[in-house]
Short mmCIF file of C-alpha atoms in Angstrom, two decimals:
data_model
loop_
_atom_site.label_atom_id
_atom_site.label_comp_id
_atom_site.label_asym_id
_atom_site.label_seq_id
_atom_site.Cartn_x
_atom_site.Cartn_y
_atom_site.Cartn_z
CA UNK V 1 10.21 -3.89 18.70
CA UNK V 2 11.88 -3.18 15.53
CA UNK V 3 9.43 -4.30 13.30
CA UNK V 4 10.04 -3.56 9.73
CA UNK V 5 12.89 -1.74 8.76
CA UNK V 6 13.71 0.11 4.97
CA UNK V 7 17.07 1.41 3.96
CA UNK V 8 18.27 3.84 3.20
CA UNK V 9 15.44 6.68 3.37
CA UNK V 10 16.45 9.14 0.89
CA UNK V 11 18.36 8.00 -1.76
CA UNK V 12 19.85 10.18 -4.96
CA UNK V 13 21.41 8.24 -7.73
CA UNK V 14 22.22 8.95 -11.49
CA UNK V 15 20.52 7.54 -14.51
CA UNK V 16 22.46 3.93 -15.25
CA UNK V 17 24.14 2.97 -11.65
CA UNK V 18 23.00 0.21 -9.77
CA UNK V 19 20.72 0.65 -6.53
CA UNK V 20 19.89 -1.48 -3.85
CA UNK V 21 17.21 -1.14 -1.09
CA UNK V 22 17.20 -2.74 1.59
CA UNK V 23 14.14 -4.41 3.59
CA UNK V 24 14.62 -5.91 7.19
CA UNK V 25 11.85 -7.54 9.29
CA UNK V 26 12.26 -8.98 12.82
CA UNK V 27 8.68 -10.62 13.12
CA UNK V 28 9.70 -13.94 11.42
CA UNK V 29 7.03 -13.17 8.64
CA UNK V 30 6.55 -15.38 5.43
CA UNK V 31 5.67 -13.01 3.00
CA UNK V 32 7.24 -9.87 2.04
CA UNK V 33 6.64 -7.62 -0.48
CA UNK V 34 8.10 -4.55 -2.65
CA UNK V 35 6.10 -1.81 -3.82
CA UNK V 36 6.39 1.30 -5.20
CA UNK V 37 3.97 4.39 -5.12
CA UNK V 38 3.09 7.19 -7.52
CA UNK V 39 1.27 10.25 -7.70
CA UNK V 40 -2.31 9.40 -9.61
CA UNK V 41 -0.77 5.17 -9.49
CA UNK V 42 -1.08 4.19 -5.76
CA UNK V 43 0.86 1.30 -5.14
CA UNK V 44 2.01 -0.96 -7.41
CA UNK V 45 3.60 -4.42 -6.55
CA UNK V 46 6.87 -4.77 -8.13
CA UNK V 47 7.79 -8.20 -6.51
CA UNK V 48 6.98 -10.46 -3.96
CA UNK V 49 8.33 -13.40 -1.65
CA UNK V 50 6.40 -16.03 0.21
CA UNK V 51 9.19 -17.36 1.32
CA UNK V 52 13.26 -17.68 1.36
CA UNK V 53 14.29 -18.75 -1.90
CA UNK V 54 11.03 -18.36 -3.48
CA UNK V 55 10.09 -14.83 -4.96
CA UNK V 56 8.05 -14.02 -8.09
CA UNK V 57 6.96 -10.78 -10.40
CA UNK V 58 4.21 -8.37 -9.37
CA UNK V 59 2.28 -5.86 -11.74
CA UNK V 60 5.61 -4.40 -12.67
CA UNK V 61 8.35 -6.34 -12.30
CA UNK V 62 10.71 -4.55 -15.43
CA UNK V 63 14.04 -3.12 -14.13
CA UNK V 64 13.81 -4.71 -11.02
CA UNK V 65 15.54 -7.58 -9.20
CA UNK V 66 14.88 -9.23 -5.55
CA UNK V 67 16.31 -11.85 -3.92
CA UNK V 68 15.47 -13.54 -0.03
CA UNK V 69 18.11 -15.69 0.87
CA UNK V 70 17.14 -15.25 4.62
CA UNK V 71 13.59 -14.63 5.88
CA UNK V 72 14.09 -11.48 7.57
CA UNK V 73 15.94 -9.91 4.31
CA UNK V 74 14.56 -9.07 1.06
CA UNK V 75 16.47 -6.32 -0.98
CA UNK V 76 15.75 -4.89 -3.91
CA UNK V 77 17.76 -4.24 -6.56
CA UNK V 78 17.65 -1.57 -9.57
CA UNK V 79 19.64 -3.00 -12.07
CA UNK V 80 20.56 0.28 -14.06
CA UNK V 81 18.49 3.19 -12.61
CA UNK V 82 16.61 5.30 -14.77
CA UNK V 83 14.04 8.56 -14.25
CA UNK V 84 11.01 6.80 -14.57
CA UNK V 85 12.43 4.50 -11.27
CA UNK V 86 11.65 8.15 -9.04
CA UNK V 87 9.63 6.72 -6.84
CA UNK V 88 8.35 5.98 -2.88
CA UNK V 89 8.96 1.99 -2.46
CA UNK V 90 7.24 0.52 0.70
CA UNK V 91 8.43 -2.91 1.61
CA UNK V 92 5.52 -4.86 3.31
CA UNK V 93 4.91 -8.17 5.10
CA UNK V 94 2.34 -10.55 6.16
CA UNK V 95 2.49 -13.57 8.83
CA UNK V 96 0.18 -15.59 7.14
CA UNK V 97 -1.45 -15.91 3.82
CA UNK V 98 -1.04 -13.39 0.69
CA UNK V 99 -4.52 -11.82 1.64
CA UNK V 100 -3.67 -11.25 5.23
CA UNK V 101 -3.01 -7.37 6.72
CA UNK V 102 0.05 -6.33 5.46
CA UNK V 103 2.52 -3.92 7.68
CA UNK V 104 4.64 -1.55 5.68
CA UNK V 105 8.30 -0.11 6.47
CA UNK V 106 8.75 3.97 6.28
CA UNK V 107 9.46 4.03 2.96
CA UNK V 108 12.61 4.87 0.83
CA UNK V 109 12.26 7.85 -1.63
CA UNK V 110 14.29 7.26 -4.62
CA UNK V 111 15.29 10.31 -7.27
CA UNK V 112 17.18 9.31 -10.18
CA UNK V 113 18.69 12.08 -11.88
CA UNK P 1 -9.60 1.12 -16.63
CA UNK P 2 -7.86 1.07 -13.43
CA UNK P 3 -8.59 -2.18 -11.32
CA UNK P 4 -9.39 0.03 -8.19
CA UNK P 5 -10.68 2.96 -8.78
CA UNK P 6 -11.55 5.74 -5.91
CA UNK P 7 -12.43 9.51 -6.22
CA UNK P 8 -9.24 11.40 -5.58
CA UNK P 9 -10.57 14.27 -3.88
CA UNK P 10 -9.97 16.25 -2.02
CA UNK P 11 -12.67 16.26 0.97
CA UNK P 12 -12.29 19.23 2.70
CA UNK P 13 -15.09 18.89 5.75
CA UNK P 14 -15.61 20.74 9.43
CA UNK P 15 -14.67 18.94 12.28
CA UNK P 16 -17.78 16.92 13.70
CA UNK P 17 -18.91 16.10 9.87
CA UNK P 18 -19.53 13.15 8.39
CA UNK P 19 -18.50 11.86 5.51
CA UNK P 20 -17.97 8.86 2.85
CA UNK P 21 -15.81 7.45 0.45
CA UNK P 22 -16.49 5.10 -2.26
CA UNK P 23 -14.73 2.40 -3.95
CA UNK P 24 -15.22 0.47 -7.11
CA UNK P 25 -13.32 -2.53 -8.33
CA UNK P 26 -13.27 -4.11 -11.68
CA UNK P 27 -11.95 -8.32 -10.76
CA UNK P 28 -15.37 -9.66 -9.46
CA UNK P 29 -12.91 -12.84 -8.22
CA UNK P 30 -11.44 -10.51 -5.72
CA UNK P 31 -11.54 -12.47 -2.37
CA UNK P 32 -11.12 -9.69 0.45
CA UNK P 33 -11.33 -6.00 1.25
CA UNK P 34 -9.63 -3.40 3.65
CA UNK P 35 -9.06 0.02 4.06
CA UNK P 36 -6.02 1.63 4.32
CA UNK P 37 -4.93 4.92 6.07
CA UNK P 38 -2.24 7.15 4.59
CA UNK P 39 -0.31 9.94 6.53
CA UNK P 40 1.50 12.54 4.41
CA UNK P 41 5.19 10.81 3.95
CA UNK P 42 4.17 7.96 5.85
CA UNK P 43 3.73 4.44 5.28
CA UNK P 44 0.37 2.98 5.17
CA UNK P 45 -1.44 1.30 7.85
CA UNK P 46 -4.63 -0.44 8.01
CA UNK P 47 -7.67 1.17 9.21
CA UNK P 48 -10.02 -1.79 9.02
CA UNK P 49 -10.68 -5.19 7.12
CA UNK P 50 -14.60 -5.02 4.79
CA UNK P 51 -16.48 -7.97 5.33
CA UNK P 52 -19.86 -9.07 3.44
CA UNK P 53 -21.80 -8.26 6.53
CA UNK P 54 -20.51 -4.71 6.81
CA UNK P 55 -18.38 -4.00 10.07
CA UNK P 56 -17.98 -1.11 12.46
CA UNK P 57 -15.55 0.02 14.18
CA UNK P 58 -16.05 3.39 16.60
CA UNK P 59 -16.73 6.19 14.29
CA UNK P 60 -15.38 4.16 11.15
CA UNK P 61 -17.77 1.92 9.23
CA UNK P 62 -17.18 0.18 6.00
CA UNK P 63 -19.90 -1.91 3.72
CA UNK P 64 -18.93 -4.14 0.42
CA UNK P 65 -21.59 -4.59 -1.71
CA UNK P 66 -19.94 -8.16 -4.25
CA UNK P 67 -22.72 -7.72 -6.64
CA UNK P 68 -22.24 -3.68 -7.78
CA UNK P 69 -18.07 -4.35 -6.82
CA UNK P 70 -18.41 -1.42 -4.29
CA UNK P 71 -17.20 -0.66 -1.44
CA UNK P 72 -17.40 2.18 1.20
CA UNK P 73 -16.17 3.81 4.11
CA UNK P 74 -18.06 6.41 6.45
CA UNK P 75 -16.59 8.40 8.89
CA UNK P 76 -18.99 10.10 11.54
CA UNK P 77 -18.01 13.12 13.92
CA UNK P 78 -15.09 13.69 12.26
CA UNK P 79 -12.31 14.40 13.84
CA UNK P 80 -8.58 17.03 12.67
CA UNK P 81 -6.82 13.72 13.16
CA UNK P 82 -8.82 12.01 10.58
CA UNK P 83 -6.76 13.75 8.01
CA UNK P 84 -4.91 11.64 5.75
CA UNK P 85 -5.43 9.75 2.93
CA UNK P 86 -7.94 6.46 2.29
CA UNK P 87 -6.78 3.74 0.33
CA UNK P 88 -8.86 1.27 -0.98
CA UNK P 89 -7.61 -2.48 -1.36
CA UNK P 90 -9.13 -5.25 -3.22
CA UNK P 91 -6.85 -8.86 -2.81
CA UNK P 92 -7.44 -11.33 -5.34
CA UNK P 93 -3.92 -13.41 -5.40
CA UNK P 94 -2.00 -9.74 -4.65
CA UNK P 95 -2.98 -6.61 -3.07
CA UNK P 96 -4.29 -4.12 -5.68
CA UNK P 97 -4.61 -0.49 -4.48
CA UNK P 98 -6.76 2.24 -5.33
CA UNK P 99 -4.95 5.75 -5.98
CA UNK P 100 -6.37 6.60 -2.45
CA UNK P 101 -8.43 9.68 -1.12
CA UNK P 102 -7.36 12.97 0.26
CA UNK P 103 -9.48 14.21 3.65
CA UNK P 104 -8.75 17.17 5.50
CA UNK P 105 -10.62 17.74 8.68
CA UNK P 106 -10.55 21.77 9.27
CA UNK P 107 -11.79 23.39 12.59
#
Protein backbone atom coordinates (compact mmCIF):
# COMPACT_ATOMS: atom_id res chain seq x y z
CA UNK A 1 0.00 0.00 0.00
CA UNK A 2 2.01 2.64 -1.53
CA UNK A 3 -0.06 5.40 -0.92
CA UNK A 4 1.37 8.70 -1.72
CA UNK A 5 4.67 8.96 -2.93
CA UNK A 6 7.12 12.46 -3.25
CA UNK A 7 10.33 12.61 -5.18
CA UNK A 8 13.06 13.11 -4.73
CA UNK A 9 13.52 13.81 -0.80
CA UNK A 10 16.39 16.03 -0.58
CA UNK A 11 17.03 18.04 -3.32
CA UNK A 12 20.08 20.81 -3.80
CA UNK A 13 19.90 23.00 -6.81
CA UNK A 14 21.45 26.44 -7.84
CA UNK A 15 19.73 29.74 -8.15
CA UNK A 16 18.20 29.80 -12.02
CA UNK A 17 17.99 25.86 -13.05
CA UNK A 18 14.89 24.23 -13.50
CA UNK A 19 13.40 21.73 -10.78
CA UNK A 20 10.87 19.28 -10.88
CA UNK A 21 9.12 17.33 -8.03
CA UNK A 22 7.50 14.69 -8.41
CA UNK A 23 4.05 13.51 -6.72
CA UNK A 24 2.69 9.85 -7.19
CA UNK A 25 -0.56 8.49 -5.67
CA UNK A 26 -1.91 4.92 -6.06
CA UNK A 27 -5.42 5.52 -4.35
CA UNK A 28 -7.15 6.76 -7.58
CA UNK A 29 -7.80 10.17 -5.74
CA UNK A 30 -9.38 13.31 -7.51
CA UNK A 31 -7.75 15.97 -5.92
CA UNK A 32 -4.21 16.60 -5.35
CA UNK A 33 -2.49 19.28 -4.07
CA UNK A 34 1.09 21.10 -3.73
CA UNK A 35 2.16 22.87 -0.79
CA UNK A 36 4.95 24.25 0.61
CA UNK A 37 5.87 24.93 4.37
CA UNK A 38 7.83 27.58 6.24
CA UNK A 39 9.13 28.36 9.46
CA UNK A 40 6.54 31.11 11.16
CA UNK A 41 4.17 30.42 7.40
CA UNK A 42 2.71 26.86 7.87
CA UNK A 43 1.55 25.64 4.76
CA UNK A 44 0.81 27.44 1.96
CA UNK A 45 -1.03 26.06 -1.18
CA UNK A 46 0.92 26.70 -4.21
CA UNK A 47 -1.42 24.77 -6.67
CA UNK A 48 -4.01 22.43 -6.89
CA UNK A 49 -5.80 19.74 -9.21
CA UNK A 50 -9.27 18.35 -8.99
CA UNK A 51 -8.76 16.49 -11.65
CA UNK A 52 -6.52 15.37 -14.88
CA UNK A 53 -6.28 18.20 -17.06
CA UNK A 54 -7.76 20.60 -14.75
CA UNK A 55 -5.38 22.41 -12.18
CA UNK A 56 -5.58 26.00 -10.87
CA UNK A 57 -3.40 28.64 -8.55
CA UNK A 58 -3.35 28.46 -4.77
CA UNK A 59 -2.26 31.35 -2.29
CA UNK A 60 1.05 31.43 -4.08
CA UNK A 61 1.16 30.28 -7.25
CA UNK A 62 4.43 32.74 -8.61
CA UNK A 63 7.40 30.67 -9.89
CA UNK A 64 5.60 27.66 -10.01
CA UNK A 65 4.18 25.34 -12.68
CA UNK A 66 1.99 21.93 -12.38
CA UNK A 67 0.60 19.88 -14.71
CA UNK A 68 -1.75 16.29 -14.26
CA UNK A 69 -1.93 14.65 -17.36
CA UNK A 70 -2.69 11.30 -15.50
CA UNK A 71 -4.55 11.05 -12.17
CA UNK A 72 -2.02 9.40 -10.19
CA UNK A 73 0.77 12.13 -11.34
CA UNK A 74 1.02 15.66 -10.53
CA UNK A 75 4.61 17.23 -10.70
CA UNK A 76 5.69 20.29 -9.94
CA UNK A 77 7.78 22.35 -11.64
CA UNK A 78 10.20 25.38 -10.58
CA UNK A 79 10.65 27.21 -13.52
CA UNK A 80 14.03 29.01 -12.61
CA UNK A 81 14.84 28.28 -8.92
CA UNK A 82 15.63 30.94 -6.69
CA UNK A 83 16.52 31.23 -2.61
CA UNK A 84 13.33 32.27 -1.53
CA UNK A 85 11.97 28.63 -3.27
CA UNK A 86 14.03 26.82 0.11
CA UNK A 87 11.38 25.18 1.22
CA UNK A 88 9.49 21.68 2.61
CA UNK A 89 6.69 20.95 -0.24
CA UNK A 90 4.07 18.31 0.85
CA UNK A 91 2.00 16.97 -1.98
CA UNK A 92 -1.53 16.03 -0.63
CA UNK A 93 -4.72 14.34 -1.84
CA UNK A 94 -8.29 13.90 -1.17
CA UNK A 95 -10.92 11.17 -2.57
CA UNK A 96 -13.68 13.32 -2.49
CA UNK A 97 -14.48 16.94 -2.24
CA UNK A 98 -11.84 19.95 -1.68
CA UNK A 99 -12.88 20.01 2.11
CA UNK A 100 -12.39 16.35 2.66
CA UNK A 101 -9.17 14.89 4.94
CA UNK A 102 -6.32 15.34 3.02
CA UNK A 103 -3.23 12.64 3.19
CA UNK A 104 0.19 14.11 2.63
CA UNK A 105 3.44 12.44 0.99
CA UNK A 106 6.93 12.66 3.16
CA UNK A 107 7.85 15.68 1.91
CA UNK A 108 10.73 16.94 -0.40
CA UNK A 109 13.17 19.51 1.16
CA UNK A 110 14.35 21.84 -1.41
CA UNK A 111 17.69 24.25 -0.85
CA UNK A 112 18.47 26.51 -3.55
CA UNK A 113 21.78 27.86 -3.34
CA UNK B 1 -3.42 39.47 9.81
CA UNK B 2 -2.83 35.92 9.21
CA UNK B 3 -6.10 33.96 8.21
CA UNK B 4 -5.29 31.24 10.90
CA UNK B 5 -3.72 32.25 13.56
CA UNK B 6 -2.47 29.83 16.61
CA UNK B 7 -0.03 30.50 19.56
CA UNK B 8 3.31 29.12 18.51
CA UNK B 9 4.49 27.95 21.68
CA UNK B 10 6.15 26.07 22.90
CA UNK B 11 4.10 23.91 25.61
CA UNK B 12 6.41 22.25 27.58
CA UNK B 13 4.03 20.04 30.15
CA UNK B 14 4.64 16.69 32.54
CA UNK B 15 3.44 13.64 31.36
CA UNK B 16 -0.24 13.00 32.75
CA UNK B 17 -1.04 16.96 32.20
CA UNK B 18 -3.53 18.44 30.47
CA UNK B 19 -3.51 20.89 28.24
CA UNK B 20 -5.16 23.19 25.36
CA UNK B 21 -4.61 24.89 22.32
CA UNK B 22 -6.49 27.59 20.73
CA UNK B 23 -7.28 28.65 17.34
CA UNK B 24 -8.66 31.74 15.77
CA UNK B 25 -9.67 32.30 12.20
CA UNK B 26 -10.42 35.45 10.40
CA UNK B 27 -13.01 34.06 7.00
CA UNK B 28 -16.32 33.65 9.01
CA UNK B 29 -17.47 31.69 5.47
CA UNK B 30 -15.09 28.98 6.40
CA UNK B 31 -17.13 25.70 6.02
CA UNK B 32 -15.09 22.98 8.10
CA UNK B 33 -12.45 22.41 10.74
CA UNK B 34 -9.72 19.75 11.65
CA UNK B 35 -6.75 19.33 13.46
CA UNK B 36 -3.67 18.35 12.26
CA UNK B 37 -0.69 16.50 13.90
CA UNK B 38 2.90 17.31 12.95
CA UNK B 39 5.99 15.04 13.71
CA UNK B 40 9.41 16.71 13.50
CA UNK B 41 10.38 16.11 9.56
CA UNK B 42 7.28 14.44 8.97
CA UNK B 43 4.35 14.97 6.97
CA UNK B 44 1.17 15.90 8.54
CA UNK B 45 -1.61 13.73 9.45
CA UNK B 46 -4.94 14.35 10.77
CA UNK B 47 -5.70 14.05 14.32
CA UNK B 48 -9.43 14.74 14.18
CA UNK B 49 -12.22 16.61 12.11
CA UNK B 50 -14.17 19.90 14.60
CA UNK B 51 -17.70 19.76 14.28
CA UNK B 52 -20.36 22.42 15.68
CA UNK B 53 -21.34 19.98 18.35
CA UNK B 54 -17.82 19.51 19.67
CA UNK B 55 -16.40 15.85 19.27
CA UNK B 56 -14.23 13.55 21.33
CA UNK B 57 -12.10 11.30 20.62
CA UNK B 58 -10.11 9.22 23.66
CA UNK B 59 -8.04 11.74 25.38
CA UNK B 60 -8.36 14.33 22.39
CA UNK B 61 -11.31 16.72 22.33
CA UNK B 62 -11.87 19.62 20.06
CA UNK B 63 -14.85 22.44 20.26
CA UNK B 64 -15.54 25.29 17.39
CA UNK B 65 -17.23 28.02 18.60
CA UNK B 66 -18.66 29.89 14.55
CA UNK B 67 -19.70 32.94 16.35
CA UNK B 68 -16.10 34.08 18.26
CA UNK B 69 -14.20 32.03 14.95
CA UNK B 70 -12.47 29.79 17.61
CA UNK B 71 -11.52 26.76 17.85
CA UNK B 72 -9.79 24.37 20.38
CA UNK B 73 -8.17 21.31 21.14
CA UNK B 74 -7.61 19.65 24.72
CA UNK B 75 -5.49 16.99 25.43
CA UNK B 76 -6.00 15.14 28.88
CA UNK B 77 -3.37 12.71 30.59
CA UNK B 78 -0.91 13.56 28.39
CA UNK B 79 1.13 11.32 27.12
CA UNK B 80 5.62 11.57 25.72
CA UNK B 81 4.06 10.51 22.45
CA UNK B 82 1.85 13.46 22.28
CA UNK B 83 4.81 15.46 21.24
CA UNK B 84 4.61 17.07 18.02
CA UNK B 85 3.20 19.85 16.58
CA UNK B 86 -0.81 21.00 16.25
CA UNK B 87 -1.96 22.48 13.23
CA UNK B 88 -4.98 24.19 12.94
CA UNK B 89 -7.08 24.08 9.58
CA UNK B 90 -9.92 26.17 8.54
CA UNK B 91 -11.39 25.03 4.68
CA UNK B 92 -13.33 27.53 3.00
CA UNK B 93 -12.79 26.58 -0.94
CA UNK B 94 -8.86 25.49 0.10
CA UNK B 95 -7.24 24.35 3.14
CA UNK B 96 -5.74 27.31 5.08
CA UNK B 97 -3.27 26.38 7.87
CA UNK B 98 -2.34 27.87 10.98
CA UNK B 99 1.58 28.16 11.67
CA UNK B 100 0.90 25.16 14.08
CA UNK B 101 1.86 24.55 17.85
CA UNK B 102 4.89 23.06 19.42
CA UNK B 103 4.10 20.39 22.56
CA UNK B 104 6.60 18.54 24.29
CA UNK B 105 5.46 15.99 26.77
CA UNK B 106 8.57 15.56 29.37
CA UNK B 107 8.63 12.75 32.07
Amino acid sequence: DAGITQSPRYKITETGRQVTLMCHQTWSHSYMFWYRQDLGHGLRLIYYSAAADITDKGEVPDGYVVSRSKTENFPLTLESATRSQTSVYFCASTSGVSTDTQYFGPGTRLTVL
Amino acid sequence: RKEVEQDPGPFNVPEGATVAFNCTYSNSASQSFFWYRQDCRKEPKLLMSVYSSGNEDGRFTAQLNRASQYISLLIRDSKLSDSATYLCVVNRNDMRFGAGTRLTVKP
